[in-house]
Structures are given as structure tokens and as C-alpha cells.
Amino acid sequence: MRVRSKQFYERALKSIPGGVNSPVRACKAVKSDPIFCERGEGAYLIDVDGNRYIDYVCSWGPLILGHAHPEVIASVYFASKRGTSFGIPTWQEIELAELIKSCIPSIEKIRLVNSGTEATMSAIRLARAYTKRKKIVKFEGCYHGHVDSLLVKAGSGLATFGIPASPGIPEELTAHTLNLPFNNFEAVKKAFKKYGEEIAAVIVEPVAGNMGVVLPKEGFLEFLREITSKYGALLIFDEVITGFRIGLSGAQGKIGVTPDLTCLGKIIGGGLPVGAYGGKKEIMELVSPEGPVYQAGTLSGNPIAVSAGLATLKELMKPGTYEKLESISQKLEEGIKEVLKELNLPYKLNRAGSMLTLFFTEKEVIDFETALTSDTEKFAIFWQKMLEKGIYLPPSQFEAWFISLAHGEKEIEETIKRVYETLKEIH
Ligand SMILES: *Cc1c(COP(=O)(O)O)cnc(C)c1O
């Protein structure tokens, strides 16, 4: 059934580490081999063996319009005819910057980069330069790209400094990173009490997507805003996933909390490599060449990527877009919840707009610790069986399912039916 995928995988293993260019694609967490993609079509992914799947990965978030959206494809085509990269500015970069600013008012100035990782890395450098402080607070289970100082495991206790989560990162580089439990007011208070004068910034996914979807507790983000302001630290929202997913103004607009800096990526590139960081003018003006904080990129603001991003955002700005996304997402949530009830299963479903996770646990999932109570063995079997039934879910318990505007009633109903059949088989 997946003969060609298997052949490609074996071949890939010989020249690419693990056969993939980003680890989670290898499907190890669900004890499977990767499927190799032939093409995408709206809500569907078609593999090299000709199998069709309803896709809930959507390139890990960027494809909010679905695969190969005609407007995005046309923009890429026409942009590339003019040339693929120039190394001098284009007016389209201004247009994208202005468009993002008009949607997210906390962003007064913005710099385009090539990935989410670059965005968070640069935002942290900037925060440290602006505050002239070294320490960074992040939260367990939040992912901010593979930046050295942000790839930390929790130490023991609530306010200890992180230890590197990967070989190749010297302790010295994580020694200034505090890793605290998400949604835990006390831990944050304690950390600020102890190190408040040394903390440059708190970086957080305002709605966490990288431990599975975990919503901020009532008042948690407001609390972060308050305590950072009180101590003169910056608040950085990593909206690489939530930017233009939770709504046009991101999670910050929805929840009504204004960060000092925002990191973007994924959707703003329309499926091409783009990231961005932006925020208050007086902070952003420190960025080179306006200020002394060095940050650069040969392909930053790449004309094709910018065009794809512009086309995507313009589609999203059409009236009714997010209402449609919400209604279809709500249908999926309600459908799965009904299935759980019908089968008498205690599993928990967390959803924020068009991102959701079904956790195979009976505990409410509010942070990384509770996410880890999930039965990952069972999830792996669930994932495999869903794949056989033509549904491609993120190949890990700790990821968000992404719904796109290409997902219609038909796909949602099919998915709910398959969830029912699969859970019935395995529970
Ligand atoms: C994906 C992601 C990143 C990293 O983006 P890349 O483009 O993969 O480097 C950073 N932060 C969050 C919240 C993400 O989901």
C-alpha cells in the first residue's frame, strides 16, 4: 500500500540523517515510517503511492488555506517570473509589513527573517540588548524553534536554570534560561522574586501548540504582562503558530494582552520559508542598521515568499473567513466529543480556533506535566489506524491538528466517522 514511500525512505536514509529534513516527519513517535508526498490538493495530501489522506498537519500550520491554493500558486508564479531573489529591497516587503501591522497593532516595526527559529533567536537578542539583562524565562512544553538558549529541559524544582535538551549545546548557553511550568502563576512569581532584576524577557506561546494544544488559564497572560512590566522585563509572544490562525490579530488580539515583541512565521509565508519579529518602535529601532543589534539575512524578505505570504493574508482578510474556520473546527470538536461520550472514553480534547489536540488521558491538560500523562502507545495505534483509513494526523500526541479553510463538511464528517471506528476498535 505504501511501497514507493518505503523505497524512498530506505533511499533517503542513506543520504539524509534519519531520512528527513526535520525530525518529527520521521513518524518515530507513532512507530511508523514517513509517507513521501507527491502533491497536495485543498484538504488532501496525496502520497507517492497514490493514497489520498485528509490532512490535519497542513505543513505544521502554514497552510491555513489548504494545499496549492490558486491565489497563492498564482502569486508564486508571477513573483518568480520577475526573479527569485535580488538582495535589494522590493515594495512587496513594505506591503507585507504594513499588512501585518494593520492586523497586529502591537507591531509598530517589523523585520522579516526566514524561519520561526530565526525570529525567536533575534527577538531574544533584541530583548537582551534593550534591557541590558541576560536571563530569559520560557515555559516547559513551549517550543520556540531550535535556538541554543531555548532548547532546555526543566531542571529540578520550580525556579532552576535549564539544562541543555540536546548534545552540542554548552551549559553556558542555557545557564541564563529559566524553564517554568506553563500556566503556573506561583512559579513565575517565585522566579521574578528571585531574579526579577536580571530577567530580560519572558517568551511564551500565548496558546501553546507544541505540547499539543494547551490554552492559557484565565488571567495567565494578563499576569505575565503585569509582572514583566513591573520588573522592567519584556514580554515576547511567540505567535509563530497562533499568528493569523487564532484570528487576524493573533492570540494577542483575541485574548486582549499586548506583548512588547511578537514572533511570527508559518502562515505569514503561505507555505514558503518566512519568519518575522516585531513590536514597539523604540525597541525595534535598536535593530541594525537603525541601531546596534546585529541581525541579517541574505534571503530575508525573499520576493517569492513575501508574495505567497501576501496572497495568504489577503485571502484571510476577506470577510467571514475566521467565522467559517471556527464553525468547521467547532463541528470537528463536537463530533469527536460525541464519539468519546458514545464510547464512554475519558479522553480530553483541547481546542483553540482551528487548532486542536485529542489527548489520550483522563486528566485535564493544562501544562506539560499533565500532557505527559497521555497514553502515547495508544495514540500511536490510533494514528496508524487513522492513516489506514485515509486521515493524516500529526504523528505525535504532543502536536496540534490544524484545520484549514479547504476542510469542508464532507471532510469533517468523514473524519468524525473514522475517529469513531478507530476508537471503537482500539479501546
Ligand atoms: C514552528 C515554531 C517555531 C519555529 O519555526 P521554524 O520555522 O520551524 O523555525 C517557533 N515557535 C513556535 C511556536 C513554533 O510552532
GROMACS .gro file of C-alpha atoms and ligand atoms in nm:
model
  442
    1MET     CA    1   0.000   0.000   0.000
    2ARG     CA    2   0.292   0.231   0.064
    3VAL     CA    3   0.554   0.051  -0.140
    4ARG     CA    4   0.706   0.357  -0.303
    5SER     CA    5   0.716   0.554   0.023
    6LYS     CA    6   0.908   0.265   0.176
    7GLN     CA    7   1.154   0.258  -0.115
    8PHE     CA    8   1.211   0.633  -0.096
    9TYR     CA    9   1.256   0.615   0.279
   10GLU     CA   10   1.522   0.347   0.250
   11ARG     CA   11   1.698   0.553  -0.013
   12ALA     CA   12   1.668   0.876   0.191
   13LEU     CA   13   1.821   0.710   0.497
   14LYS     CA   14   2.146   0.669   0.306
   15SER     CA   15   2.198   1.039   0.243
   16ILE     CA   16   1.983   1.236   0.489
   17PRO     CA   17   2.002   1.190   0.869
   18GLY     CA   18   1.701   0.978   0.960
   19GLY     CA   19   1.580   1.018   0.603
   20VAL     CA   20   1.409   1.351   0.683
   21ASN     CA   21   1.495   1.720   0.698
   22SER     CA   22   1.308   1.782   1.024
   23PRO     CA   23   1.286   1.512   1.292
   24VAL     CA   24   0.913   1.490   1.361
   25ARG     CA   25   0.849   1.398   0.996
   26ALA     CA   26   1.010   1.061   1.059
   27CYS     CA   27   0.696   0.944   1.246
   28LYS     CA   28   0.905   0.769   1.511
   29ALA     CA   29   0.669   0.871   1.793
   30VAL     CA   30   0.394   0.670   1.625
   31LYS     CA   31   0.628   0.381   1.541
   32SER     CA   32   0.582   0.429   1.169
   33ASP     CA   33   0.779   0.521   0.862
   34PRO     CA   34   0.725   0.853   0.688
   35ILE     CA   35   0.498   0.872   0.389
   36PHE     CA   36   0.650   1.058   0.095
   37CYS     CA   37   0.442   1.327  -0.059
   38GLU     CA   38   0.351   1.353  -0.425
   39ARG     CA   39   0.125   1.657  -0.403
   40GLY     CA   40  -0.140   1.841  -0.206
   41GLU     CA   41  -0.492   1.939  -0.311
   42GLY     CA   42  -0.700   2.153  -0.077
   43ALA     CA   43  -0.757   1.948   0.237
   44TYR     CA   44  -0.590   1.644   0.087
   45LEU     CA   45  -0.241   1.505   0.078
   46ILE     CA   46  -0.156   1.254  -0.195
   47ASP     CA   47   0.142   1.028  -0.135
   48VAL     CA   48   0.380   0.878  -0.389
   49ASP     CA   49   0.175   0.556  -0.392
   50GLY     CA   50  -0.138   0.747  -0.487
   51ASN     CA   51  -0.307   0.723  -0.146
   52ARG     CA   52  -0.524   1.020  -0.051
   53TYR     CA   53  -0.545   1.149   0.304
   54ILE     CA   54  -0.742   1.425   0.469
   55ASP     CA   55  -0.454   1.631   0.605
   56TYR     CA   56  -0.458   1.771   0.959
   57VAL     CA   57  -0.090   1.863   0.960
   58CYS     CA   58  -0.114   2.125   0.684
   59SER     CA   59   0.262   2.160   0.672
   60TRP     CA   60   0.259   2.205   1.052
   61GLY     CA   61   0.041   2.512   1.039
   62PRO     CA   62   0.127   2.737   0.742
   63LEU     CA   63  -0.139   2.603   0.504
   64ILE     CA   64  -0.444   2.768   0.657
   65LEU     CA   65  -0.589   2.798   0.304
   66GLY     CA   66  -0.519   2.431   0.230
   67HIS     CA   67  -0.276   2.288  -0.021
   68ALA     CA   68  -0.199   2.458  -0.352
   69HIS     CA   69  -0.447   2.742  -0.310
   70PRO     CA   70  -0.489   2.902  -0.656
   71GLU     CA   71  -0.422   3.259  -0.535
   72VAL     CA   72  -0.103   3.153  -0.359
   73ILE     CA   73   0.016   2.948  -0.655
   74ALA     CA   74  -0.052   3.237  -0.895
   75SER     CA   75   0.137   3.481  -0.673
   76VAL     CA   76   0.435   3.247  -0.655
   77TYR     CA   77   0.428   3.201  -1.032
   78PHE     CA   78   0.415   3.571  -1.115
   79ALA     CA   79   0.670   3.664  -0.848
   80SER     CA   80   0.918   3.405  -0.969
   81LYS     CA   81   0.887   3.527  -1.327
   82ARG     CA   82   1.027   3.860  -1.209
   83GLY     CA   83   1.325   3.688  -1.045
   84THR     CA   84   1.383   3.468  -0.741
   85SER     CA   85   1.593   3.698  -0.522
   86PHE     CA   86   1.756   4.038  -0.561
   87GLY     CA   87   1.944   4.137  -0.248
   88ILE     CA   88   1.792   4.483  -0.274
   89PRO     CA   89   1.456   4.583  -0.129
   90THR     CA   90   1.121   4.534  -0.303
   91TRP     CA   91   0.797   4.723  -0.244
   92GLN     CA   92   0.618   4.399  -0.165
   93GLU     CA   93   0.816   4.376   0.160
   94ILE     CA   94   0.667   4.709   0.268
   95GLU     CA   95   0.322   4.587   0.174
   96LEU     CA   96   0.360   4.274   0.387
   97ALA     CA   97   0.499   4.476   0.679
   98GLU     CA   98   0.210   4.724   0.657
   99LEU     CA   99  -0.046   4.450   0.628
  100ILE     CA  100   0.084   4.270   0.936
  101LYS     CA  101   0.100   4.599   1.129
  102SER     CA  102  -0.259   4.679   1.038
  103CYS     CA  103  -0.373   4.344   1.181
  104ILE     CA  104  -0.150   4.335   1.490
  105PRO     CA  105  -0.127   4.685   1.638
  106SER     CA  106   0.140   4.594   1.895
  107ILE     CA  107   0.375   4.557   1.598
  108GLU     CA  108   0.493   4.907   1.508
  109LYS     CA  109   0.801   4.794   1.321
  110ILE     CA  110   0.880   4.451   1.187
  111ARG     CA  111   1.179   4.265   1.043
  112LEU     CA  112   1.136   3.968   0.810
  113VAL     CA  113   1.354   3.661   0.851
  114ASN     CA  114   1.345   3.310   0.704
  115SER     CA  115   1.204   3.091   0.982
  116GLY     CA  116   1.037   3.094   1.320
  117THR     CA  117   1.364   2.990   1.478
  118GLU     CA  118   1.536   3.296   1.339
  119ALA     CA  119   1.253   3.514   1.465
  120THR     CA  120   1.272   3.394   1.827
  121MET     CA  121   1.651   3.395   1.827
  122SER     CA  122   1.655   3.755   1.707
  123ALA     CA  123   1.378   3.868   1.942
  124ILE     CA  124   1.571   3.734   2.237
  125ARG     CA  125   1.891   3.904   2.129
  126LEU     CA  126   1.698   4.226   2.095
  127ALA     CA  127   1.529   4.189   2.434
  128ARG     CA  128   1.865   4.133   2.599
  129ALA     CA  129   2.013   4.435   2.425
  130TYR     CA  130   1.717   4.657   2.513
  131THR     CA  131   1.705   4.562   2.881
  132LYS     CA  132   2.080   4.508   2.920
  133ARG     CA  133   1.991   4.187   3.106
  134LYS     CA  134   2.073   3.824   3.040
  135LYS     CA  135   1.807   3.594   3.175
  136ILE     CA  136   1.514   3.457   2.977
  137VAL     CA  137   1.203   3.287   3.113
  138LYS     CA  138   1.037   3.023   2.899
  139PHE     CA  139   0.778   2.758   2.971
  140GLU     CA  140   0.805   2.381   2.971
  141GLY     CA  141   0.641   2.229   2.666
  142CYS     CA  142   0.653   2.555   2.472
  143TYR     CA  143   0.874   2.529   2.166
  144HIS     CA  144   1.042   2.830   2.013
  145GLY     CA  145   1.249   2.671   1.741
  146HIS     CA  146   1.590   2.511   1.781
  147VAL     CA  147   1.765   2.815   1.926
  148ASP     CA  148   2.051   2.703   2.155
  149SER     CA  149   1.943   2.900   2.460
  150LEU     CA  150   1.579   2.793   2.424
  151LEU     CA  151   1.638   2.420   2.385
  152VAL     CA  152   1.629   2.343   2.753
  153LYS     CA  153   1.490   2.073   2.972
  154ALA     CA  154   1.344   2.163   3.306
  155GLY     CA  155   1.585   2.141   3.592
  156SER     CA  156   1.459   2.015   3.926
  157GLY     CA  157   1.242   2.248   4.128
  158LEU     CA  158   1.042   2.542   4.009
  159ALA     CA  159   1.297   2.816   3.963
  160THR     CA  160   1.614   2.649   3.844
  161PHE     CA  161   1.801   2.713   3.527
  162GLY     CA  162   1.759   2.491   3.229
  163ILE     CA  163   1.994   2.218   3.123
  164PRO     CA  164   2.058   2.165   2.751
  165ALA     CA  165   1.799   1.943   2.583
  166SER     CA  166   2.044   1.840   2.312
  167PRO     CA  167   2.409   1.745   2.294
  168GLY     CA  168   2.609   2.019   2.129
  169ILE     CA  169   2.468   2.296   2.346
  170PRO     CA  170   2.714   2.406   2.616
  171GLU     CA  171   2.557   2.455   2.962
  172GLU     CA  172   2.683   2.811   2.947
  173LEU     CA  173   2.431   2.884   2.671
  174THR     CA  174   2.130   2.761   2.867
  175ALA     CA  175   2.254   2.888   3.203
  176HIS     CA  176   2.051   3.207   3.162
  177THR     CA  177   1.727   3.032   3.068
  178LEU     CA  178   1.466   2.965   3.333
  179ASN     CA  179   1.221   2.691   3.234
  180LEU     CA  180   0.895   2.721   3.426
  181PRO     CA  181   0.570   2.522   3.419
  182PHE     CA  182   0.310   2.676   3.184
  183ASN     CA  183   0.003   2.827   3.350
  184ASN     CA  184   0.176   2.830   3.687
  185PHE     CA  185   0.139   3.173   3.847
  186GLU     CA  186   0.335   3.077   4.159
  187ALA     CA  187   0.641   2.959   3.968
  188VAL     CA  188   0.655   3.284   3.775
  189LYS     CA  189   0.615   3.492   4.091
  190LYS     CA  190   0.893   3.299   4.259
  191ALA     CA  191   1.125   3.336   3.963
  192PHE     CA  192   1.071   3.712   3.948
  193LYS     CA  193   1.112   3.747   4.321
  194LYS     CA  194   1.449   3.578   4.299
  195TYR     CA  195   1.582   3.704   3.964
  196GLY     CA  196   1.348   3.988   3.868
  197GLU     CA  197   1.619   4.246   3.812
  198GLU     CA  198   1.811   4.009   3.583
  199ILE     CA  199   1.528   3.890   3.360
  200ALA     CA  200   1.538   4.037   3.010
  201ALA     CA  201   1.223   3.873   2.881
  202VAL     CA  202   0.951   3.615   2.920
  203ILE     CA  203   0.885   3.427   2.597
  204VAL     CA  204   0.562   3.231   2.569
  205GLU     CA  205   0.329   3.073   2.317
  206PRO     CA  206   0.010   3.258   2.415
  207VAL     CA  207  -0.182   2.945   2.321
  208ALA     CA  208   0.059   2.655   2.340
  209GLY     CA  209   0.069   2.433   2.035
  210ASN     CA  210   0.386   2.235   2.080
  211MET     CA  211   0.283   2.011   2.371
  212GLY     CA  212  -0.046   1.957   2.197
  213VAL     CA  213  -0.293   2.245   2.225
  214VAL     CA  214  -0.295   2.389   2.577
  215LEU     CA  215  -0.490   2.705   2.649
  216PRO     CA  216  -0.366   2.971   2.887
  217LYS     CA  217  -0.554   2.977   3.215
  218GLU     CA  218  -0.786   3.269   3.275
  219GLY     CA  219  -0.566   3.566   3.358
  220PHE     CA  220  -0.232   3.395   3.300
  221LEU     CA  221  -0.121   3.611   3.007
  222GLU     CA  222  -0.250   3.925   3.181
  223PHE     CA  223  -0.045   3.821   3.480
  224LEU     CA  224   0.266   3.778   3.265
  225ARG     CA  225   0.205   4.123   3.121
  226GLU     CA  226   0.178   4.273   3.465
  227ILE     CA  227   0.478   4.109   3.624
  228THR     CA  228   0.710   4.174   3.329
  229SER     CA  229   0.612   4.542   3.327
  230LYS     CA  230   0.662   4.566   3.700
  231TYR     CA  231   1.016   4.432   3.677
  232GLY     CA  232   1.113   4.605   3.353
  233ALA     CA  233   1.134   4.282   3.154
  234LEU     CA  234   0.991   4.241   2.804
  235LEU     CA  235   0.702   4.013   2.718
  236ILE     CA  236   0.754   3.822   2.395
  237PHE     CA  237   0.464   3.637   2.238
  238ASP     CA  238   0.576   3.358   2.012
  239GLU     CA  239   0.285   3.362   1.769
  240VAL     CA  240   0.461   3.157   1.504
  241ILE     CA  241   0.162   2.919   1.514
  242THR     CA  242  -0.114   3.140   1.651
  243GLY     CA  243  -0.042   3.445   1.435
  244PHE     CA  244  -0.322   3.466   1.175
  245ARG     CA  245  -0.453   3.129   1.299
  246ILE     CA  246  -0.642   3.230   1.613
  247GLY     CA  247  -0.764   3.533   1.421
  248LEU     CA  248  -0.626   3.820   1.214
  249SER     CA  249  -0.480   3.980   1.524
  250GLY     CA  250  -0.340   3.654   1.661
  251ALA     CA  251  -0.385   3.525   2.013
  252GLN     CA  252  -0.295   3.868   2.148
  253GLY     CA  253  -0.593   4.028   1.977
  254LYS     CA  254  -0.829   3.751   2.082
  255ILE     CA  255  -0.719   3.749   2.445
  256GLY     CA  256  -0.650   4.120   2.465
  257VAL     CA  257  -0.297   4.120   2.603
  258THR     CA  258  -0.031   4.333   2.436
  259PRO     CA  259   0.325   4.199   2.424
  260ASP     CA  260   0.635   4.410   2.366
  261LEU     CA  261   0.760   4.184   2.089
  262THR     CA  262   0.588   3.928   1.868
  263CYS     CA  263   0.739   3.644   1.669
  264LEU     CA  264   0.564   3.526   1.356
  265GLY     CA  265   0.625   3.255   1.097
  266LYS     CA  266   0.433   2.972   0.934
  267ILE     CA  267   0.112   3.132   0.797
  268ILE     CA  268   0.275   3.464   0.701
  269GLY     CA  269   0.486   3.274   0.446
  270GLY     CA  270   0.193   3.094   0.288
  271GLY     CA  271   0.394   2.772   0.280
  272LEU     CA  272   0.728   2.928   0.189
  273PRO     CA  273   1.008   2.990   0.440
  274VAL     CA  274   0.934   3.313   0.627
  275GLY     CA  275   0.955   3.435   0.984
  276ALA     CA  276   0.928   3.780   1.138
  277TYR     CA  277   0.972   3.963   1.463
  278GLY     CA  278   0.832   4.298   1.550
  279GLY     CA  279   0.696   4.517   1.824
  280LYS     CA  280   0.732   4.853   1.989
  281LYS     CA  281   0.909   5.113   1.781
  282GLU     CA  282   1.155   5.213   2.048
  283ILE     CA  283   1.266   4.850   2.083
  284MET     CA  284   1.274   4.765   1.713
  285GLU     CA  285   1.477   5.077   1.641
  286LEU     CA  286   1.769   4.905   1.809
  287VAL     CA  287   1.787   4.660   1.518
  288SER     CA  288   2.068   4.712   1.267
  289PRO     CA  289   2.111   4.931   1.061
  290GLU     CA  290   1.888   5.168   1.261
  291GLY     CA  291   2.055   5.055   1.582
  292PRO     CA  292   2.345   4.842   1.703
  293VAL     CA  293   2.177   4.499   1.739
  294TYR     CA  294   2.306   4.293   1.451
  295GLN     CA  295   2.069   4.069   1.258
  296ALA     CA  296   2.078   3.997   0.885
  297GLY     CA  297   1.973   3.752   0.614
  298THR     CA  298   2.076   3.701   0.252
  299LEU     CA  299   1.730   3.578   0.155
  300SER     CA  300   1.527   3.769   0.415
  301GLY     CA  301   1.219   3.925   0.259
  302ASN     CA  302   1.255   3.690  -0.036
  303PRO     CA  303   1.018   3.812  -0.309
  304ILE     CA  304   0.854   3.475  -0.376
  305ALA     CA  305   0.799   3.402  -0.008
  306VAL     CA  306   0.667   3.752   0.052
  307SER     CA  307   0.423   3.716  -0.240
  308ALA     CA  308   0.293   3.386  -0.106
  309GLY     CA  309   0.253   3.545   0.236
  310LEU     CA  310   0.071   3.846   0.094
  311ALA     CA  311  -0.164   3.628  -0.109
  312THR     CA  312  -0.242   3.420   0.200
  313LEU     CA  313  -0.307   3.717   0.428
  314LYS     CA  314  -0.528   3.884   0.167
  315GLU     CA  315  -0.742   3.571   0.145
  316LEU     CA  316  -0.764   3.561   0.524
  317MET     CA  317  -0.875   3.924   0.537
  318LYS     CA  318  -1.186   3.853   0.330
  319PRO     CA  319  -1.500   3.880   0.543
  320GLY     CA  320  -1.625   3.567   0.715
  321THR     CA  321  -1.301   3.371   0.688
  322TYR     CA  322  -1.242   3.310   1.055
  323GLU     CA  323  -1.611   3.255   1.123
  324LYS     CA  324  -1.605   2.978   0.866
  325LEU     CA  325  -1.290   2.829   1.015
  326GLU     CA  326  -1.440   2.846   1.363
  327SER     CA  327  -1.764   2.683   1.261
  328ILE     CA  328  -1.594   2.392   1.085
  329SER     CA  329  -1.349   2.349   1.374
  330GLN     CA  330  -1.630   2.353   1.625
  331LYS     CA  331  -1.806   2.082   1.426
  332LEU     CA  332  -1.500   1.862   1.447
  333GLU     CA  333  -1.465   1.924   1.820
  334GLU     CA  334  -1.830   1.850   1.889
  335GLY     CA  335  -1.823   1.542   1.668
  336ILE     CA  336  -1.522   1.393   1.846
  337LYS     CA  337  -1.664   1.478   2.187
  338GLU     CA  338  -1.984   1.298   2.095
  339VAL     CA  339  -1.780   0.996   1.989
  340LEU     CA  340  -1.598   0.997   2.323
  341LYS     CA  341  -1.929   1.012   2.506
  342GLU     CA  342  -2.082   0.737   2.297
  343LEU     CA  343  -1.783   0.507   2.360
  344ASN     CA  344  -1.757   0.618   2.721
  345LEU     CA  345  -1.396   0.727   2.686
  346PRO     CA  346  -1.247   0.984   2.925
  347TYR     CA  347  -1.004   1.143   2.676
  348LYS     CA  348  -0.962   1.518   2.671
  349LEU     CA  349  -0.991   1.745   2.372
  350ASN     CA  350  -0.838   2.092   2.381
  351ARG     CA  351  -0.921   2.339   2.106
  352ALA     CA  352  -0.841   2.700   2.027
  353GLY     CA  353  -0.995   2.804   1.696
  354SER     CA  354  -0.867   2.583   1.417
  355MET     CA  355  -0.605   2.406   1.626
  356LEU     CA  356  -0.693   2.112   1.849
  357THR     CA  357  -0.548   1.808   2.022
  358LEU     CA  358  -0.714   1.491   2.143
  359PHE     CA  359  -0.515   1.385   2.449
  360PHE     CA  360  -0.532   1.019   2.542
  361THR     CA  361  -0.562   1.094   2.910
  362GLU     CA  362  -0.842   1.149   3.157
  363LYS     CA  363  -0.661   1.441   3.321
  364GLU     CA  364  -0.737   1.798   3.219
  365VAL     CA  365  -0.434   1.906   3.018
  366ILE     CA  366  -0.313   2.243   3.146
  367ASP     CA  367   0.064   2.215   3.117
  368PHE     CA  368   0.342   1.985   3.002
  369GLU     CA  369   0.322   1.761   3.307
  370THR     CA  370  -0.045   1.685   3.254
  371ALA     CA  371   0.011   1.644   2.878
  372LEU     CA  372   0.267   1.378   2.963
  373THR     CA  373   0.000   1.168   3.137
  374SER     CA  374  -0.128   1.078   2.788
  375ASP     CA  375  -0.111   0.718   2.672
  376THR     CA  376   0.131   0.761   2.383
  377GLU     CA  377   0.122   0.388   2.300
  378LYS     CA  378  -0.249   0.408   2.243
  379PHE     CA  379  -0.209   0.730   2.047
  380ALA     CA  380   0.043   0.556   1.818
  381ILE     CA  381  -0.207   0.280   1.739
  382PHE     CA  382  -0.481   0.538   1.688
  383TRP     CA  383  -0.259   0.732   1.449
  384GLN     CA  384  -0.168   0.422   1.247
  385LYS     CA  385  -0.527   0.313   1.212
  386MET     CA  386  -0.641   0.662   1.117
  387LEU     CA  387  -0.373   0.668   0.848
  388GLU     CA  388  -0.504   0.338   0.709
  389LYS     CA  389  -0.847   0.499   0.693
  390GLY     CA  390  -0.716   0.796   0.497
  391ILE     CA  391  -0.671   1.055   0.772
  392TYR     CA  392  -0.328   1.208   0.820
  393LEU     CA  393  -0.290   1.335   1.176
  394PRO     CA  394   0.022   1.490   1.327
  395PRO     CA  395   0.246   1.193   1.405
  396SER     CA  396   0.282   1.272   1.776
  397GLN     CA  397   0.048   1.305   2.072
  398PHE     CA  398   0.208   1.639   2.152
  399GLU     CA  399   0.118   1.831   1.837
  400ALA     CA  400  -0.178   2.034   1.720
  401TRP     CA  401  -0.417   1.919   1.449
  402PHE     CA  402  -0.460   2.204   1.204
  403ILE     CA  403  -0.785   2.266   1.021
  404SER     CA  404  -0.774   2.470   0.700
  405LEU     CA  405  -1.029   2.666   0.503
  406ALA     CA  406  -1.020   2.384   0.249
  407HIS     CA  407  -1.168   2.143   0.505
  408GLY     CA  408  -1.540   2.127   0.441
  409GLU     CA  409  -1.837   1.947   0.597
  410LYS     CA  410  -1.758   1.638   0.395
  411GLU     CA  411  -1.404   1.607   0.529
  412ILE     CA  412  -1.510   1.682   0.885
  413GLU     CA  413  -1.788   1.422   0.877
  414GLU     CA  414  -1.556   1.164   0.725
  415THR     CA  415  -1.300   1.237   0.997
  416ILE     CA  416  -1.550   1.203   1.282
  417LYS     CA  417  -1.672   0.873   1.138
  418ARG     CA  418  -1.315   0.744   1.119
  419VAL     CA  419  -1.238   0.859   1.473
  420TYR     CA  420  -1.544   0.666   1.590
  421GLU     CA  421  -1.445   0.348   1.408
  422THR     CA  422  -1.086   0.368   1.523
  423LEU     CA  423  -1.153   0.441   1.888
  424LYS     CA  424  -1.410   0.161   1.890
  425GLU     CA  425  -1.152  -0.081   1.755
  426ILE     CA  426  -0.878   0.007   1.999
  427HIS     CA  427  -1.033   0.090   2.332
  428LIG     C1  428   0.728   2.616   1.439
  428LIG     C2  429   0.755   2.702   1.556
  428LIG     C3  430   0.876   2.773   1.570
  428LIG     C4  431   0.991   2.751   1.479
  428LIG     O1  432   0.967   2.785   1.348
  428LIG     P1  433   1.059   2.723   1.233
  428LIG     O2  434   1.012   2.792   1.110
  428LIG     O3  435   1.031   2.576   1.234
  428LIG     O4  436   1.199   2.753   1.268
  428LIG     C5  437   0.886   2.864   1.672
  428LIG     N1  438   0.786   2.882   1.760
  428LIG     C6  439   0.671   2.815   1.751
  428LIG     C7  440   0.563   2.844   1.849
  428LIG     C8  441   0.653   2.721   1.651
  428LIG     O5  442   0.540   2.650   1.646
   0.00000   0.00000   0.00000
